[in-house]
Tab-separated table of C-alpha atoms in Angstrom:
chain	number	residue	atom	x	y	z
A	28	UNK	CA	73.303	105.294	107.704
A	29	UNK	CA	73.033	101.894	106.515
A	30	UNK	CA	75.637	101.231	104.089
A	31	UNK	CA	77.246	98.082	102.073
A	32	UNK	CA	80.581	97.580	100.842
A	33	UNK	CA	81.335	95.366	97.857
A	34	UNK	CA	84.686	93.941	96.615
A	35	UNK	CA	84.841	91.473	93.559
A	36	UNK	CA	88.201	89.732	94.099
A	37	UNK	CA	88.602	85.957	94.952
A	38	UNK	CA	91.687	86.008	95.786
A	39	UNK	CA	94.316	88.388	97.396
A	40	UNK	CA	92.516	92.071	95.660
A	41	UNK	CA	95.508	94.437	97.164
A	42	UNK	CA	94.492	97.835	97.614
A	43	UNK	CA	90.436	97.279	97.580
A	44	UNK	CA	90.862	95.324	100.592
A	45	UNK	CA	92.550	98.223	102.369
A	46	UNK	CA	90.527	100.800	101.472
A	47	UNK	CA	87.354	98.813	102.471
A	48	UNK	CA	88.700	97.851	105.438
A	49	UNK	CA	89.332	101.511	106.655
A	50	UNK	CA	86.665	102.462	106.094
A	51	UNK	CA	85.135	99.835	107.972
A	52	UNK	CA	87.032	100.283	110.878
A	53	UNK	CA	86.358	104.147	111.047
A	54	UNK	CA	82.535	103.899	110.248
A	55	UNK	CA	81.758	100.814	111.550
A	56	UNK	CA	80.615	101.194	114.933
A	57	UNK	CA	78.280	104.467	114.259
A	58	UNK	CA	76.589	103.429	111.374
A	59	UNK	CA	75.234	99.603	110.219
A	60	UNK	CA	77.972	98.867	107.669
A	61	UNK	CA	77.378	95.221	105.322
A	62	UNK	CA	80.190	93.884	103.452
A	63	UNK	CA	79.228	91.846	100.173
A	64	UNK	CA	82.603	89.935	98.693
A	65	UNK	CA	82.724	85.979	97.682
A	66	UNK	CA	83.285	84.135	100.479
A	67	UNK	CA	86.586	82.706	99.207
A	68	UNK	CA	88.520	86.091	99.365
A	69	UNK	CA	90.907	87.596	101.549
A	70	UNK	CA	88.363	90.522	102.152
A	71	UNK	CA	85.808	88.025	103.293
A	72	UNK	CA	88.510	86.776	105.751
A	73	UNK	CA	89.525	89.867	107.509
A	74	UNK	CA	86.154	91.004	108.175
A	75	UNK	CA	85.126	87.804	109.427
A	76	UNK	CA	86.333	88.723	112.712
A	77	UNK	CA	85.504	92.171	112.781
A	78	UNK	CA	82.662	93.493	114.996
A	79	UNK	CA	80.588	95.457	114.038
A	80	UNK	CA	80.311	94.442	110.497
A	81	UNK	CA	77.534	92.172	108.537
A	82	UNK	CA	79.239	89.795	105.800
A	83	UNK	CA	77.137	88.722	103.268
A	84	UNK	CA	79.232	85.860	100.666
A	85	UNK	CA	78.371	87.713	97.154
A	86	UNK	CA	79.343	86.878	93.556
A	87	UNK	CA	79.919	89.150	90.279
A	88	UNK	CA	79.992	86.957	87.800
A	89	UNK	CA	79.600	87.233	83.836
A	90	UNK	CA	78.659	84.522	82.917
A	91	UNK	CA	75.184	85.327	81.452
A	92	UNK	CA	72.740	83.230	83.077
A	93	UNK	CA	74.617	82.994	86.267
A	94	UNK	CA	74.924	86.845	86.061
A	95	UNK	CA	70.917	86.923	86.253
A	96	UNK	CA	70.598	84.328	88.780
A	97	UNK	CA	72.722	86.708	90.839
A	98	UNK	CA	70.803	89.876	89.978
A	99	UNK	CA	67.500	88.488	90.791
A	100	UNK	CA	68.963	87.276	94.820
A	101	UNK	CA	70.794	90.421	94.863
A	102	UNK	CA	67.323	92.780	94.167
A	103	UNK	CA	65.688	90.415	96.139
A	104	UNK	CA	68.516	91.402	98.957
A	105	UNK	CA	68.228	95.666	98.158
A	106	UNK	CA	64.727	95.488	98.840
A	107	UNK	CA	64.725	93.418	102.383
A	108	UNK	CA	67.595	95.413	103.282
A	109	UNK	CA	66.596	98.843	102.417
A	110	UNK	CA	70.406	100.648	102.043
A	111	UNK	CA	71.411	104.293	101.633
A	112	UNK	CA	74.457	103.354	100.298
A	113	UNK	CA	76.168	101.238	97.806
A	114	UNK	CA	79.666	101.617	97.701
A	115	UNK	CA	81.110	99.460	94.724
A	116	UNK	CA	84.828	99.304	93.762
A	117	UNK	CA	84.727	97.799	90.081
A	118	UNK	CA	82.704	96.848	87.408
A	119	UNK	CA	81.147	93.665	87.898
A	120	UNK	CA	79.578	94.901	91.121
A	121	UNK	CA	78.980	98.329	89.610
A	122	UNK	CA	77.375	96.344	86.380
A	123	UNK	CA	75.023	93.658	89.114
A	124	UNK	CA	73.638	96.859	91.397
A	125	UNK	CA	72.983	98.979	88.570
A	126	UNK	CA	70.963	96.185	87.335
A	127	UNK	CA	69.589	95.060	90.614
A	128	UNK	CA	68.123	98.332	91.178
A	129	UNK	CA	66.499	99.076	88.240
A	130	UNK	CA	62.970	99.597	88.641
A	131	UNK	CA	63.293	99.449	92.817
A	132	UNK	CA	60.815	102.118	94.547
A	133	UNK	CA	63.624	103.326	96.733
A	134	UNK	CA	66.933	102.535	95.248
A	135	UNK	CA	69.686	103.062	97.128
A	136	UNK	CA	72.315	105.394	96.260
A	137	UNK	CA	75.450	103.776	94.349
A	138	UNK	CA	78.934	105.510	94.802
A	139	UNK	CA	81.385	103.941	92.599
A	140	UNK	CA	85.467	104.610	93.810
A	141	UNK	CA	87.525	104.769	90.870
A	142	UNK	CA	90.932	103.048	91.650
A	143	UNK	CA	93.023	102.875	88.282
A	144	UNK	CA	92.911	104.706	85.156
A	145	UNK	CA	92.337	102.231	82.946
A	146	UNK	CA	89.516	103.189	80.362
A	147	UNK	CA	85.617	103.988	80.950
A	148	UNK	CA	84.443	104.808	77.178
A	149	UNK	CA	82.877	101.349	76.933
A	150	UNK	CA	79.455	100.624	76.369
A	151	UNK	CA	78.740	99.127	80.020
A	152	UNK	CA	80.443	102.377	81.524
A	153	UNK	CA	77.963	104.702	79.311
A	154	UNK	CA	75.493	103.029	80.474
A	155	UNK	CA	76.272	102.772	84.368
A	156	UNK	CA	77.679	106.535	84.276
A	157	UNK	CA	73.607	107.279	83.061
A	158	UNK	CA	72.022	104.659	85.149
A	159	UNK	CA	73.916	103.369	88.103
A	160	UNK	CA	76.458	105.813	89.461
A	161	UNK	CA	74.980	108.953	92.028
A	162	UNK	CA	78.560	109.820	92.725
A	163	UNK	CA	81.973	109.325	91.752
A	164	UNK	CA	85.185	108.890	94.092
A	165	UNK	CA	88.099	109.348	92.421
A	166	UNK	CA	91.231	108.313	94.584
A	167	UNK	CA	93.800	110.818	93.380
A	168	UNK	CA	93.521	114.428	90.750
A	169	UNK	CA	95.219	112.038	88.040
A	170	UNK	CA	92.285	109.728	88.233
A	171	UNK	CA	89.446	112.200	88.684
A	172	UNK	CA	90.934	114.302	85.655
A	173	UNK	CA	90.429	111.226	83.443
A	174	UNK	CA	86.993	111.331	84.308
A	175	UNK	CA	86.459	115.147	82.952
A	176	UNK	CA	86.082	114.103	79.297
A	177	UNK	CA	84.093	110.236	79.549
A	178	UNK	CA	80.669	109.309	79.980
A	179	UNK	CA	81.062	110.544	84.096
A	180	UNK	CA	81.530	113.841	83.472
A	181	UNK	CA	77.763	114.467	84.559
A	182	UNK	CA	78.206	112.433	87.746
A	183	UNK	CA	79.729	114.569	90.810
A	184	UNK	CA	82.777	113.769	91.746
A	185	UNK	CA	84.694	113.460	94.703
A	186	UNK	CA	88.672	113.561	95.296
A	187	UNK	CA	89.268	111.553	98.159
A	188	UNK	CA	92.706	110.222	98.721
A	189	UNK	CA	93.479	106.790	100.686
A	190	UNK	CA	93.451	106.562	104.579
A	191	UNK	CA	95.814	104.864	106.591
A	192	UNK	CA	95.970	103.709	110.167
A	193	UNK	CA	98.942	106.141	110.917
A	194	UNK	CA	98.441	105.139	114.984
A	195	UNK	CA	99.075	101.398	113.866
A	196	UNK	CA	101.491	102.005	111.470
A	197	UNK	CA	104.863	103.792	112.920
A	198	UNK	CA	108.600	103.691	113.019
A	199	UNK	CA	109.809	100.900	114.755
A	200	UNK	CA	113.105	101.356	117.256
A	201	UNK	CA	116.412	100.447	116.373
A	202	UNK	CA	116.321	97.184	118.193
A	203	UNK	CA	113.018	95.500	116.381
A	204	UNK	CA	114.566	97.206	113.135
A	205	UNK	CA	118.075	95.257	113.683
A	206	UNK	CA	115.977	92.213	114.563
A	207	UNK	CA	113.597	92.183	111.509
A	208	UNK	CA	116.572	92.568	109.351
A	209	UNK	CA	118.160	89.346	110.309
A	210	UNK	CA	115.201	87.577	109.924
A	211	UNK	CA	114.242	88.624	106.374
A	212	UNK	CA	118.703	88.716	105.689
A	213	UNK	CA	120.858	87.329	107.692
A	214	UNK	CA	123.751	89.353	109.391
A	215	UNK	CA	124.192	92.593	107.423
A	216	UNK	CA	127.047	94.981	107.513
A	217	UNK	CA	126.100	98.453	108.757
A	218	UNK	CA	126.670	100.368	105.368
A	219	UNK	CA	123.838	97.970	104.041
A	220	UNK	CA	120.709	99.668	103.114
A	221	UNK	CA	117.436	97.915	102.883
A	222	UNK	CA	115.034	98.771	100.215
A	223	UNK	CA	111.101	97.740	100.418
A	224	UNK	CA	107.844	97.248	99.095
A	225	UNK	CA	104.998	95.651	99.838
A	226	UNK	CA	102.980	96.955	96.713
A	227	UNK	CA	103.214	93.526	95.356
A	228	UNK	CA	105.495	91.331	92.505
A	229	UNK	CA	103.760	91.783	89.576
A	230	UNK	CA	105.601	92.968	86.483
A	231	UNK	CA	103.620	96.593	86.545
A	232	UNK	CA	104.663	96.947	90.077
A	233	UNK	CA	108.322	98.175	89.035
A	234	UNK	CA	110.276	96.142	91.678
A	235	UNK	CA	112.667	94.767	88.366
A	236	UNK	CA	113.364	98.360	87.464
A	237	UNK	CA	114.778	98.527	91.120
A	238	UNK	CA	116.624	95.092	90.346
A	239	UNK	CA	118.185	95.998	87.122
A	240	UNK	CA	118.759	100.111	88.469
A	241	UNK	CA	120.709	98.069	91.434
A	242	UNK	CA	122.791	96.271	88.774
A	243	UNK	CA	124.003	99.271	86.923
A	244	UNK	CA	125.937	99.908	90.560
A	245	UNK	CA	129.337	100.001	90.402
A	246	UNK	CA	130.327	97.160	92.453
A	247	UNK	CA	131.366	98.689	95.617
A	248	UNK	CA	127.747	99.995	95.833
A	249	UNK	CA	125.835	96.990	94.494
A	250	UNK	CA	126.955	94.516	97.318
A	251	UNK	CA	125.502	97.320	99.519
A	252	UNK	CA	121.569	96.966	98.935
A	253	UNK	CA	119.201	94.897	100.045
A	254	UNK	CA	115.741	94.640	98.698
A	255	UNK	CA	112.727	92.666	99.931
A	256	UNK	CA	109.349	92.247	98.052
A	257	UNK	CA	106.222	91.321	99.804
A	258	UNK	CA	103.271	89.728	97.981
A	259	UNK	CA	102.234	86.936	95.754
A	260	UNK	CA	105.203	84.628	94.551
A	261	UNK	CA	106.590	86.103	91.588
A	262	UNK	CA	106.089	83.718	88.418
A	263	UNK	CA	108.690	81.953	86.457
A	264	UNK	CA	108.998	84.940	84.151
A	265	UNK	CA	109.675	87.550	86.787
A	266	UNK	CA	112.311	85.053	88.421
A	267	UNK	CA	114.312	84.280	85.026
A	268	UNK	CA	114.384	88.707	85.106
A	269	UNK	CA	115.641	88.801	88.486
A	270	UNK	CA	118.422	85.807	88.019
A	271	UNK	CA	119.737	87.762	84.857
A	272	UNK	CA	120.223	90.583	86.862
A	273	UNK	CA	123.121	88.940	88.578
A	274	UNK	CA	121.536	89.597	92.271
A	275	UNK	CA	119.292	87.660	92.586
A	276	UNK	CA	120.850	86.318	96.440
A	277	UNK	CA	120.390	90.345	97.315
A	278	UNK	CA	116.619	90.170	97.148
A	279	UNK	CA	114.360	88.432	99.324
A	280	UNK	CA	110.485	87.668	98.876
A	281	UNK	CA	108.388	87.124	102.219
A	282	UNK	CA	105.315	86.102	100.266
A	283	UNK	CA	101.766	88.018	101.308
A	284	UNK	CA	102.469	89.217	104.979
A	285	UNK	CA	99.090	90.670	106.829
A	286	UNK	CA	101.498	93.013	108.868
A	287	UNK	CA	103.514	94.824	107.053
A	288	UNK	CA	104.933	96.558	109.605
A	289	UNK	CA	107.456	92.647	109.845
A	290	UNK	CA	108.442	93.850	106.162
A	291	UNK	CA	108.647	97.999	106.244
A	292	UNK	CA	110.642	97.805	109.641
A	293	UNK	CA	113.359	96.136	108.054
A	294	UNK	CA	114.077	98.747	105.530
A	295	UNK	CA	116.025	102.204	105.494
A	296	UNK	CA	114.151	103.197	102.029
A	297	UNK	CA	110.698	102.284	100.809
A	298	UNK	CA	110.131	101.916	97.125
A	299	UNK	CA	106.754	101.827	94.350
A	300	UNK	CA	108.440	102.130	90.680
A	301	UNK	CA	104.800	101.449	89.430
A	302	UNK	CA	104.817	101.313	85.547
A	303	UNK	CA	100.332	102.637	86.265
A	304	UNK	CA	99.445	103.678	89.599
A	305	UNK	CA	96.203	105.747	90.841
A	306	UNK	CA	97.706	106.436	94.264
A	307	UNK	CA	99.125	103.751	96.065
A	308	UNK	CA	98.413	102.560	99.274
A	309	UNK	CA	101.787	101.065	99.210
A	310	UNK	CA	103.391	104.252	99.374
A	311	UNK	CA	101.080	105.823	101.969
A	312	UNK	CA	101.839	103.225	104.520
A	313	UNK	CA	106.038	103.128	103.521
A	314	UNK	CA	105.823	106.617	104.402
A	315	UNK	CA	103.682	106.361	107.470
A	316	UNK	CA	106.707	104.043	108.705
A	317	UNK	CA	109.011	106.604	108.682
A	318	UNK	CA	110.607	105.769	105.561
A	319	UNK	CA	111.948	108.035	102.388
A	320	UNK	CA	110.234	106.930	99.326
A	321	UNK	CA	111.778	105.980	95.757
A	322	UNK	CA	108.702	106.678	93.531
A	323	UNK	CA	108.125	106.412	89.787
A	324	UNK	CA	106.456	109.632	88.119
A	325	UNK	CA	103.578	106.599	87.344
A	326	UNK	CA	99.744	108.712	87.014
A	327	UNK	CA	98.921	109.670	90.962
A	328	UNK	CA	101.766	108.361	92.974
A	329	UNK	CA	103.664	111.920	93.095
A	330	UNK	CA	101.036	112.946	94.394
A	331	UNK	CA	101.886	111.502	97.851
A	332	UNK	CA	104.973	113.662	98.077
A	333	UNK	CA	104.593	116.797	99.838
A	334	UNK	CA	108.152	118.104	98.861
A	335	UNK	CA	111.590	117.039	98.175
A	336	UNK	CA	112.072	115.822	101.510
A	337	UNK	CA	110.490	113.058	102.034
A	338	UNK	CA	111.765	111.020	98.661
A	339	UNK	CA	112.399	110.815	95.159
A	340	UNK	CA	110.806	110.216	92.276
A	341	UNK	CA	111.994	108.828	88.851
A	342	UNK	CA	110.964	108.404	85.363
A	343	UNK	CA	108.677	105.322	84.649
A	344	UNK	CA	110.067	102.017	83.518
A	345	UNK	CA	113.945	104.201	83.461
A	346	UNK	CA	116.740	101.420	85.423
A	347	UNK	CA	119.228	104.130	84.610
A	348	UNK	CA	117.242	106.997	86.499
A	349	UNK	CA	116.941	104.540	89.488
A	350	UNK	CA	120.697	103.888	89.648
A	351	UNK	CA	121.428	107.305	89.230
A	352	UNK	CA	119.560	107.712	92.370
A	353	UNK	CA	120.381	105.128	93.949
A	354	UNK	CA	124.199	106.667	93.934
A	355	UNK	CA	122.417	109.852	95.085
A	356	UNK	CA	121.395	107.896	98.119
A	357	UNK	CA	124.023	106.304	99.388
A	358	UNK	CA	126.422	109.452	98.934
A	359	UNK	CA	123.888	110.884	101.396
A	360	UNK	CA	124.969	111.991	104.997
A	361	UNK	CA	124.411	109.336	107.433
A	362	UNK	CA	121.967	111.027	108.761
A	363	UNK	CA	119.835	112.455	106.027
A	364	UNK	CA	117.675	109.553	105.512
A	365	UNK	CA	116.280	109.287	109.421
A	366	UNK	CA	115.569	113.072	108.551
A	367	UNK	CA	113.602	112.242	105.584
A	368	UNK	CA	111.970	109.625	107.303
A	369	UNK	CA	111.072	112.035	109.601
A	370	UNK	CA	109.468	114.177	107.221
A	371	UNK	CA	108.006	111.139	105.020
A	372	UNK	CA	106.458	110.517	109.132
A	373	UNK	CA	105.048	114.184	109.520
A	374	UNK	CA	103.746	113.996	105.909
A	375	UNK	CA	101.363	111.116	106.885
A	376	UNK	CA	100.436	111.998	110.321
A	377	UNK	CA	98.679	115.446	108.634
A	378	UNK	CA	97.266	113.615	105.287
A	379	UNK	CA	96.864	110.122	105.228
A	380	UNK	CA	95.128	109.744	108.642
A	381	UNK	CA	92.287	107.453	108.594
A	382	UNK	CA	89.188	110.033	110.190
A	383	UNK	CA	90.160	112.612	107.468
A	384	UNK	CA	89.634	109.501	105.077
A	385	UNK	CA	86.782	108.303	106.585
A	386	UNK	CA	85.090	112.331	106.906
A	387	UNK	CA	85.467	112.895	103.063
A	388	UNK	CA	84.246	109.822	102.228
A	389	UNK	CA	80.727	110.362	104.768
A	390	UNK	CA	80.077	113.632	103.170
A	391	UNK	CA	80.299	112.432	99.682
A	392	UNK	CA	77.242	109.933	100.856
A	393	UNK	CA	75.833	112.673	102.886
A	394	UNK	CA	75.904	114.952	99.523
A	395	UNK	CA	74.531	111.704	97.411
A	396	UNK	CA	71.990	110.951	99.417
A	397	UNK	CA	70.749	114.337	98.967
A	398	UNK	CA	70.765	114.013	94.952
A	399	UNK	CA	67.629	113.304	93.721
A	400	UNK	CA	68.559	111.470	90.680
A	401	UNK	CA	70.783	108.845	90.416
């Protein structure tokens, strides 16, 4: 199957990178995969060195005459290429192919992965939902049941949760754990506990709900947590939060890591208090690291959870919910969190695994390429 990948970000683009990625890894050595991102993004970086793979340096702008200069190359592209699929991950690339193909003797077909909820009643998603979408992967039930009543709801769709690498990511042992802690903090006292993300610093991500939940400690608990942040330096906004909150020297921000395993084996707790959230890649890999997860009740993140046992899960945008548990945790038996960790551990190794990922996603092409409309 000859498929290509698109991803519109210039910059950093979080969780499309991941996903494309995976897939990329799992697929790419039985089937002739393409990757089409501009040539200044992290995407275009990463699969730069990867075997296997065809990178093409593509552009989704809208900018209206620029946006048909790019059309034109990128029909002119479809038809010396000849694809079965076109995988797209937002709108501007969903909006160029749809356009691109139009008129094309043998089109390929376009599968569009929906990764947020944000809305799809606009006049550009009527018209790619009637003439640019074969199939629909929705990440989560949240997302896909947004689709049931909007212009999609004559497209199939498919419910395919994120993949991880679960082989790549793993606990670490005590001794790396001790070591990455002193990197990202310094000496730590063994009642510390180490909260983490890497879901990012933006405001929506929910790490200043963790911030200002850790404040509302009584004091004899508040000098006992830790929290480190990986991703894009937080602006001047987000800082000004985080200095009002009084602990500010308690939290520590390793910038955009591309292991994340240096970040996650630090921590005793993971954490994504997402104020939106489809899924969450974030949490998927926390827990594939062996680590309990805090969660917000935020659209499809509670859907990672298999039961009580591997985390918790609070109200969104609710500080005093998170302190609440936060006391809740560390009046925990020393030995309860390794056992959720444990369970956070088995959780991913039966449902986040990258071939189950990487299956799901091949049929849905399998079933769209036997659709014939679009």
């Amino acid at each position: 199957m000859k498929i290509l990948y698109t991803n519109t970000h210039y910059g950093n683009g979080g969780g499309h990178v991941t996903y494309i990625v995976n897939l990329l890894n799992t697929l790419g050595e039985k089937h002739d995969v393409w990757v089409g991102t501009p040539g200044v993004s992290r995407l275009y970086r990463y699969v730069n060195n990867m075997p296997h793979v065809h990178l093409v340096d593509l552009c989704f702008t809208t900018r209206f005459f620029t946006m048909l200069s790019e059309v034109r190359s990128l029909r002119a592209f479809l038809k010396a290429q000849q694809f079965d699929i076109v995988h797209v991950n937002a709108s501007a690339d969903h909006r160029h192919f749809m356009l691109a193909c139009m008129g094309l003797k043998k089109p390929p077909k376009i599968i569009w992965t929906r990764h947020n909820d944000r809305g799809v009643r606009s006049i550009g998603h009527r018209l790619r939902a009637r003439l640019g979408t074969t199939r629909v992967i929705a990440v989560s039930d949240y997302v896909g049941s947004s689709l049931a009543d909007s212009p999609y709801r004559h497209v199939p769709v498919d419910i395919i949760r994120h993949g991880i690498d679960v082989e790549h990511l793993k606990p670490v042992g005590k001794t790396l754990k001790s070591q990455l802690r002193r990197q990202w903090f310094g000496d730590l006292a063994d009642d510390v506990l180490v909260f983490g993300s890497v879901g990012g610093t933006d405001y929506e991500k929910g790490w200043l709900d963790l911030v200002a939940g850790a404040a509302l400690l009584p004091a004899e608990l508040r000098k006992r947590i830790r929290i480190v942040v990986a991703g894009d330096p937080p602006d001047a906004f987000r800082l000004d939060k985080l200095s009002a909150s009084g602990i500010a020297d308690q939290v520590v921000f390793p910038g955009l890591v591309d292991d994340i395993r240096d970040v996650l084996g630090a921590c005793d707790v993971g954490f994504v208090l997402s104020h939106q959230e489809a899924l969450s890649f974030a949490c998927r890999e926390t827990m594939a690291m062996g680590l309990p997860v805090l969660i917000s009740n935020a659209g499809g993140l509670p859907e990672n959870l298999g039961s009580p046992d591997e985390g918790w899960v609070v109200p969104v945008q609710s500080p005093s919910a998170v302190a609440h548990t936060l006391e809740e945790i560390f009046a925990l038996p020393s030995d309860r969190l390794a056992q959720m960790g444990e369970a956070a551990r088995r959780r991913s190794e039966t449902d986040f695994g990258l071939q189950l990922f990487a299956d799901r996603t091949l049929h849905s092409y399998r079933q769209a390429l036997r659709q014939t409309l679009y």
